[in-house]
PDB file of C-alpha atoms in Angstrom:
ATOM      1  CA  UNK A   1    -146.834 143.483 -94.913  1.00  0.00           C
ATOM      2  CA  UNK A   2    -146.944 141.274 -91.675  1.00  0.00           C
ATOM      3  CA  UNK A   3    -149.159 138.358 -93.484  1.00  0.00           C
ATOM      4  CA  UNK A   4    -146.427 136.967 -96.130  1.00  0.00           C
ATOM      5  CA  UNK A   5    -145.065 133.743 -94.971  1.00  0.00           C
ATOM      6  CA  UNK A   6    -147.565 133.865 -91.496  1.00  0.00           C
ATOM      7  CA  UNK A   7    -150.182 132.645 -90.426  1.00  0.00           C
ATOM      8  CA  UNK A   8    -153.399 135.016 -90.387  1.00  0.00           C
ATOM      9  CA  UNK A   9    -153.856 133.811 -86.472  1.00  0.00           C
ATOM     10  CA  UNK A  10    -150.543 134.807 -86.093  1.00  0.00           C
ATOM     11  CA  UNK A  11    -150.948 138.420 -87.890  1.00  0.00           C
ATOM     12  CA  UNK A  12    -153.886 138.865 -86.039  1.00  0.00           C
ATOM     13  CA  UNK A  13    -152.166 137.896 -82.378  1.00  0.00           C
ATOM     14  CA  UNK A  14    -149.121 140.341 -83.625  1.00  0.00           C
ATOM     15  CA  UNK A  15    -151.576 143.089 -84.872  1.00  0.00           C
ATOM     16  CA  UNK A  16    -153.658 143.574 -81.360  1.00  0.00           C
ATOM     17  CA  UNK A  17    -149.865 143.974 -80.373  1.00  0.00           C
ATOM     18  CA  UNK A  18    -149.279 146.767 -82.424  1.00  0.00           C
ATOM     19  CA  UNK A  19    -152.548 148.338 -82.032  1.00  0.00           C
ATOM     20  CA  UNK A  20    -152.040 148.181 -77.746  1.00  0.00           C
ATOM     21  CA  UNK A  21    -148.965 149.750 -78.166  1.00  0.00           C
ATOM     22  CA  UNK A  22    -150.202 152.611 -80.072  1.00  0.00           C
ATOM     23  CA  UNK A  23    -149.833 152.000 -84.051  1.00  0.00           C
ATOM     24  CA  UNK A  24    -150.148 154.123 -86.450  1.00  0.00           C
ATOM     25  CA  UNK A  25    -147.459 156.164 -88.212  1.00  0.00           C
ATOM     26  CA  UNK A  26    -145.642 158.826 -85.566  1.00  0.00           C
ATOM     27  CA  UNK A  27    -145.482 156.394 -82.975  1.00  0.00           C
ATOM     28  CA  UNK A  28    -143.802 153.813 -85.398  1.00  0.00           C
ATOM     29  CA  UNK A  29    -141.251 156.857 -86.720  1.00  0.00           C
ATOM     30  CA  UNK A  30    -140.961 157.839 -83.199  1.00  0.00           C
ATOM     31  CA  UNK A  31    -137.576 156.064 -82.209  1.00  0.00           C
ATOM     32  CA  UNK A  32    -138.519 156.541 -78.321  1.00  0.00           C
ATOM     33  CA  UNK A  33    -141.981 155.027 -78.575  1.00  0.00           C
ATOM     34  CA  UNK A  34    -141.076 152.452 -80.817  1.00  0.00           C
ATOM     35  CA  UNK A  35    -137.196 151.716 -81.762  1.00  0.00           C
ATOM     36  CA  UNK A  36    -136.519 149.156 -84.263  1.00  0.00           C
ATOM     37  CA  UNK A  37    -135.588 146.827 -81.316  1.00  0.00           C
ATOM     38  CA  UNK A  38    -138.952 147.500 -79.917  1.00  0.00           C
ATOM     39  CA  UNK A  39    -141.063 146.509 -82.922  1.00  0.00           C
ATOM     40  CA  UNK A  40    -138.999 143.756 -83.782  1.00  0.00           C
ATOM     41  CA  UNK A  41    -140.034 142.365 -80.240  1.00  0.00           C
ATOM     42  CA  UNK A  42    -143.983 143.330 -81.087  1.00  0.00           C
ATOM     43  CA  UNK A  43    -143.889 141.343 -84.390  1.00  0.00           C
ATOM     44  CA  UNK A  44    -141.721 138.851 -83.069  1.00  0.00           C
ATOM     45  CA  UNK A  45    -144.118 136.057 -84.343  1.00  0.00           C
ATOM     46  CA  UNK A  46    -144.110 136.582 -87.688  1.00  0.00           C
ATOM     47  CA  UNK A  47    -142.118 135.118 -90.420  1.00  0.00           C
ATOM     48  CA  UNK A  48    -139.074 137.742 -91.433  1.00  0.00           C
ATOM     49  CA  UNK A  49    -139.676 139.764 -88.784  1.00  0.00           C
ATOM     50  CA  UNK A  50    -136.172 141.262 -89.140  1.00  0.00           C
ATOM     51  CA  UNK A  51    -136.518 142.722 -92.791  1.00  0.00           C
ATOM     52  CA  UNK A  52    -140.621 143.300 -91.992  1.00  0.00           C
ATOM     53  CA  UNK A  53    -139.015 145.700 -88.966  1.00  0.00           C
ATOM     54  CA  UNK A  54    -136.888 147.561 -91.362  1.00  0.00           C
ATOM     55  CA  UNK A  55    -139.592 147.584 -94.104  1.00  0.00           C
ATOM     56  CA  UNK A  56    -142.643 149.029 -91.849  1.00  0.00           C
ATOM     57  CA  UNK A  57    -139.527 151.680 -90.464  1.00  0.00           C
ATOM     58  CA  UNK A  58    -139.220 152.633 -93.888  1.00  0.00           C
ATOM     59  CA  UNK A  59    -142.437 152.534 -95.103  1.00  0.00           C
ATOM     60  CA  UNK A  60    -143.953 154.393 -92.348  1.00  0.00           C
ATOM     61  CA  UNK A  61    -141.209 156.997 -92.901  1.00  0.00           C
ATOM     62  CA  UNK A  62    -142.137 157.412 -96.636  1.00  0.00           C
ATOM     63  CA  UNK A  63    -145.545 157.682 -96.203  1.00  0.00           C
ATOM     64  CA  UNK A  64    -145.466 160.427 -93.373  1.00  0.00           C
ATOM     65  CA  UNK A  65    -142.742 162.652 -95.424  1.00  0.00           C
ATOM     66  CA  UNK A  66    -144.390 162.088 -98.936  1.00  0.00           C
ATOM     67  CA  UNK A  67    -147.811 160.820 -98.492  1.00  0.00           C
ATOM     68  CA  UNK A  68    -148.674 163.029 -94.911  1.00  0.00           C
ATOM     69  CA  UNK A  69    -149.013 160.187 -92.637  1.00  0.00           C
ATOM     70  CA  UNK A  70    -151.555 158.577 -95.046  1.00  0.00           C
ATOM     71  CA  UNK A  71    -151.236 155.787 -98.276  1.00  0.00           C
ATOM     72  CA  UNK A  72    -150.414 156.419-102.264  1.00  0.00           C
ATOM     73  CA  UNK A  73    -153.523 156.583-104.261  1.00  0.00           C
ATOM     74  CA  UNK A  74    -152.220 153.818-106.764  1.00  0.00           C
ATOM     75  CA  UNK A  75    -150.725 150.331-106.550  1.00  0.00           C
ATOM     76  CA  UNK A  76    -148.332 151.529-108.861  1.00  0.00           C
ATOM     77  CA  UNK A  77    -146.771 154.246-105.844  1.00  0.00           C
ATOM     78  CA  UNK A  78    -147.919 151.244-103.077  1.00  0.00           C
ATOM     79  CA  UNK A  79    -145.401 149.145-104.920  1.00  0.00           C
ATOM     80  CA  UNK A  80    -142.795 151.612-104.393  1.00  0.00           C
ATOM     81  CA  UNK A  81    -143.104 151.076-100.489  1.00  0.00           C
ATOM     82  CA  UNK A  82    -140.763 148.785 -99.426  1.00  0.00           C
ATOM     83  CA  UNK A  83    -142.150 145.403 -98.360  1.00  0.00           C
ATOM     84  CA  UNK A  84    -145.384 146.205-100.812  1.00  0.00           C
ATOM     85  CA  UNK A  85    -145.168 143.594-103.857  1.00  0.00           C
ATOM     86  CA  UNK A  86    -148.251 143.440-106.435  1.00  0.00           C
ATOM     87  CA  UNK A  87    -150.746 141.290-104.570  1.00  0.00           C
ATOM     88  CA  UNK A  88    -150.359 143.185-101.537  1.00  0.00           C
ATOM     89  CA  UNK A  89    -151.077 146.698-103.590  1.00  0.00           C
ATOM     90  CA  UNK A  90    -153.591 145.567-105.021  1.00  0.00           C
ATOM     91  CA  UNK A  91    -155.258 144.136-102.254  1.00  0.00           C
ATOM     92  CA  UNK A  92    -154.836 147.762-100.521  1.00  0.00           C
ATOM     93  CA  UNK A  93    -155.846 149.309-103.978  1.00  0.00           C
ATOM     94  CA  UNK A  94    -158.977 147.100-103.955  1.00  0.00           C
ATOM     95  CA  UNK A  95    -160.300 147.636-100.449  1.00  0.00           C
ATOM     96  CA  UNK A  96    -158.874 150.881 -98.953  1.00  0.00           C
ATOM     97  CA  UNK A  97    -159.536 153.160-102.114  1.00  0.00           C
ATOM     98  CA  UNK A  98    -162.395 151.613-103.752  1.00  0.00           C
ATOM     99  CA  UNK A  99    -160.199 150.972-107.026  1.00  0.00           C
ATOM    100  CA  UNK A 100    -159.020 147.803-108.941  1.00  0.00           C
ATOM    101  CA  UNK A 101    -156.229 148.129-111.163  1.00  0.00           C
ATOM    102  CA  UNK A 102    -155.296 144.314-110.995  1.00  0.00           C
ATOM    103  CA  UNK A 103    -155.615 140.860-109.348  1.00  0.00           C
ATOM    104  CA  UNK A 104    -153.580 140.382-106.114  1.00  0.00           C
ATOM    105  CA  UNK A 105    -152.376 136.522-106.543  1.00  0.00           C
ATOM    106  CA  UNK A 106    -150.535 134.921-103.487  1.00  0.00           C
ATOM    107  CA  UNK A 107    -149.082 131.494-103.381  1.00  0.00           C
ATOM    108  CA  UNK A 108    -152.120 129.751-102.309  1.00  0.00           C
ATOM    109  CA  UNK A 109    -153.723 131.527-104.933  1.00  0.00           C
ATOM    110  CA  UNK A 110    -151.820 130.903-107.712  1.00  0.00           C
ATOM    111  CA  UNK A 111    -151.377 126.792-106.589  1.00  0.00           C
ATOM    112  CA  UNK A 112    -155.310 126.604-106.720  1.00  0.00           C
ATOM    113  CA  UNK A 113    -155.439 128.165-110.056  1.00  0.00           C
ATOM    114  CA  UNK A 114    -153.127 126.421-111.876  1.00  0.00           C
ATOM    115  CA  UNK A 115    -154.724 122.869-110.104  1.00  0.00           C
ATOM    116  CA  UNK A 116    -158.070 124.144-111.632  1.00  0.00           C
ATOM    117  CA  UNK A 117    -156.090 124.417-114.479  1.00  0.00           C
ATOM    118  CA  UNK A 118    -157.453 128.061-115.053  1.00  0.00           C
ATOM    119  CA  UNK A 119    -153.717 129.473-115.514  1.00  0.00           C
ATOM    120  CA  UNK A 120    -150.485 127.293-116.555  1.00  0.00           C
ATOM    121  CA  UNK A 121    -148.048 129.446-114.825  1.00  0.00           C
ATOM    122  CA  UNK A 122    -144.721 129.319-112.237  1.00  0.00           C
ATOM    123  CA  UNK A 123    -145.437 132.041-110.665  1.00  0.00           C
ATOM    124  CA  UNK A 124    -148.038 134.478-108.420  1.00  0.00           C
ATOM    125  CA  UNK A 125    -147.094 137.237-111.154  1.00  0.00           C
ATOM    126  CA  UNK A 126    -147.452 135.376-113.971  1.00  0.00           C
ATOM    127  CA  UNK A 127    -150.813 133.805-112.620  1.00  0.00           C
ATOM    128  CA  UNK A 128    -151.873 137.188-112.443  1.00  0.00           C
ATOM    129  CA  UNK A 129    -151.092 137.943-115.556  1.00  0.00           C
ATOM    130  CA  UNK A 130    -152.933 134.984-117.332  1.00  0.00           C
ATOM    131  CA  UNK A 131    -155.899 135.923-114.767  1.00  0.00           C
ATOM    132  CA  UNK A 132    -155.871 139.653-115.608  1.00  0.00           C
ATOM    133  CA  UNK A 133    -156.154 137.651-119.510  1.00  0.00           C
ATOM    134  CA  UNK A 134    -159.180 136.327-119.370  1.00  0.00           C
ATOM    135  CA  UNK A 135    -161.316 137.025-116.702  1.00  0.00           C
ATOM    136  CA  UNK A 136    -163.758 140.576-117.287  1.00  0.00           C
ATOM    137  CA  UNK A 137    -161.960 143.807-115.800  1.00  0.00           C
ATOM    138  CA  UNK A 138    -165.083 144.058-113.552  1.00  0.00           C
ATOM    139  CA  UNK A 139    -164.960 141.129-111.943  1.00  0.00           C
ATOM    140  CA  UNK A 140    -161.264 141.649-110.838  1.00  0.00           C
ATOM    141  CA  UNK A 141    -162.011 143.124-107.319  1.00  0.00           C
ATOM    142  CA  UNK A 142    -164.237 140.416-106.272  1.00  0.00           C
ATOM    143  CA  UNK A 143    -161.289 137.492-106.728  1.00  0.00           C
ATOM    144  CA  UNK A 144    -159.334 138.499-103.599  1.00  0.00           C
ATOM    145  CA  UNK A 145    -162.937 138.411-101.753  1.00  0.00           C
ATOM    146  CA  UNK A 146    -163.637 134.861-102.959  1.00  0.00           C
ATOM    147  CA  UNK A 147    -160.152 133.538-102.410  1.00  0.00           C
ATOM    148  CA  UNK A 148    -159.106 134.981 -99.754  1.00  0.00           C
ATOM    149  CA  UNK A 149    -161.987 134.477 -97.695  1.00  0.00           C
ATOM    150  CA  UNK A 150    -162.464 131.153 -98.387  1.00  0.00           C
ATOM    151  CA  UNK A 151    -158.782 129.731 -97.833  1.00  0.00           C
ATOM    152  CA  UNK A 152    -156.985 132.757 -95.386  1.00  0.00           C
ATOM    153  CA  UNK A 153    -154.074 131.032 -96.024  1.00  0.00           C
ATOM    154  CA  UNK A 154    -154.662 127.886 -94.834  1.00  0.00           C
ATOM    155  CA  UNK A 155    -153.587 124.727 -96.767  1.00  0.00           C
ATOM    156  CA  UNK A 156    -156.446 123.258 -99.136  1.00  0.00           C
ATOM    157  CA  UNK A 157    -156.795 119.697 -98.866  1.00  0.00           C
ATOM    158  CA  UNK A 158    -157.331 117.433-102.263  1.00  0.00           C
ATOM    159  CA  UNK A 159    -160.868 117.217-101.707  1.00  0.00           C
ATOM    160  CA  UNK A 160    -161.383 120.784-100.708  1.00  0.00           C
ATOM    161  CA  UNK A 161    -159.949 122.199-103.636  1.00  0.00           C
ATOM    162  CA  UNK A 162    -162.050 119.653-106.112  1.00  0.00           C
ATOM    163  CA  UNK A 163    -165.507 120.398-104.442  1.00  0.00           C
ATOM    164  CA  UNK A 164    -164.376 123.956-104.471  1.00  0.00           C
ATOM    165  CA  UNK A 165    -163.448 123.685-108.516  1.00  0.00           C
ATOM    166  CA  UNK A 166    -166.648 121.950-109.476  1.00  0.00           C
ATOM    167  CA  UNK A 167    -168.764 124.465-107.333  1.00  0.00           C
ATOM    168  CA  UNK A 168    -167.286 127.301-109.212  1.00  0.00           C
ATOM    169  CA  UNK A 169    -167.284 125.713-112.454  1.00  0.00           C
ATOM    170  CA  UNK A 170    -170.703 125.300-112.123  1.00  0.00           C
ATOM    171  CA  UNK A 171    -171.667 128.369-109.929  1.00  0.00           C
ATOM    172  CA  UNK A 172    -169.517 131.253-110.896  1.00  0.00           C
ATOM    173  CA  UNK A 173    -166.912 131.003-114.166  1.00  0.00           C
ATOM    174  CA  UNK A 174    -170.156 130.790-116.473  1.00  0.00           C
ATOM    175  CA  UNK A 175    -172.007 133.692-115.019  1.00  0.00           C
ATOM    176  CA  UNK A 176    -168.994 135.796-115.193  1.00  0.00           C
ATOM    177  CA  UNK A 177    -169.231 135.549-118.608  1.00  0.00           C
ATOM    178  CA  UNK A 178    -173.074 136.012-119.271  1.00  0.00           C
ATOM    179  CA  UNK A 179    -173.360 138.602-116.849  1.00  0.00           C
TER     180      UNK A 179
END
């Protein structure tokens, strides 16, 4: 929830915040411990911390009255959380229960794609979408891994994104397909 439109050094920084403090789900619901001025002031960093404040309130107060302090077993019910959109449930989906249901697709994500020329799309959902398409069901998990990983958010330079292209061009997109 904290990394749309931030920086992963930044997440990180604002995470060993939260986790000092005492994170998890009581202490966020707890308005004593941690008021909505209070974590506004430990995510302070990231981008939309106003609306991430009321959306990790919320969220945190859905999961401990209908999930018992712990997360939905779907990205479907994830995406009912507010703040959770697709790529974030599926990312959850993917590593937290061992389960992929679909592709999560971020900006960076869907630019690269479309520059490989992989999707023709507009949009992260649509991207998905064409992604979900063509590429086998059981190789859906390991996307996020590779892409991810290999950008964390960071802008891809020209020649970055090329050698990347022609490395998995030649690498990976062919064995995905005899494998």
């Amino acid at each position: 929830m904290l990394s749309s439109q931030t920086k992963d050094a930044t997440v990180g920084e604002t995470m060993r915040k939260l986790q000092q403090h005492g994170l998890d789900v009581d202490t966020i619901r707890n308005n004593t411990k941690t008021s909505h001025e209070t974590l506004n002031a430990l995510i302070y960093k990231v981008g939309f911390r106003n609306n991430k404040t009321k959306y990790i309130k919320e969220a945190t107060e859905i999961l401990a009255t209908k999930y018992g302090g712990d997360i939905p077993s779907t990205a479907e019910e994830l995406m009912t959380l507010p703040g959770i959109g697709p790529k974030m449930a599926f990312i959850i989906e993917n590593v937290a229960l061992n389960t992929t249901t679909g592709i999560g697709v971020d900006t960076h994500m869907h630019r690269i794609f479309n520059v490989l020329q992989w999707v023709d799309s507009k949009t992260p959902e649509k991207t998905r979408q064409q992604l979900e398409g063509w590429l086998p069901r059981e190789k859906w998990g390991e996307v996020n891994y590779l892409w991810v990983g290999v950008f964390l958010g960071k802008k891809c330079s020209s020649r970055k994104r090329k050698v990347l292209g022609k490395r998995w061009r030649v690498l990976v997109r062919p064995k995905l397909f005899n494998s």
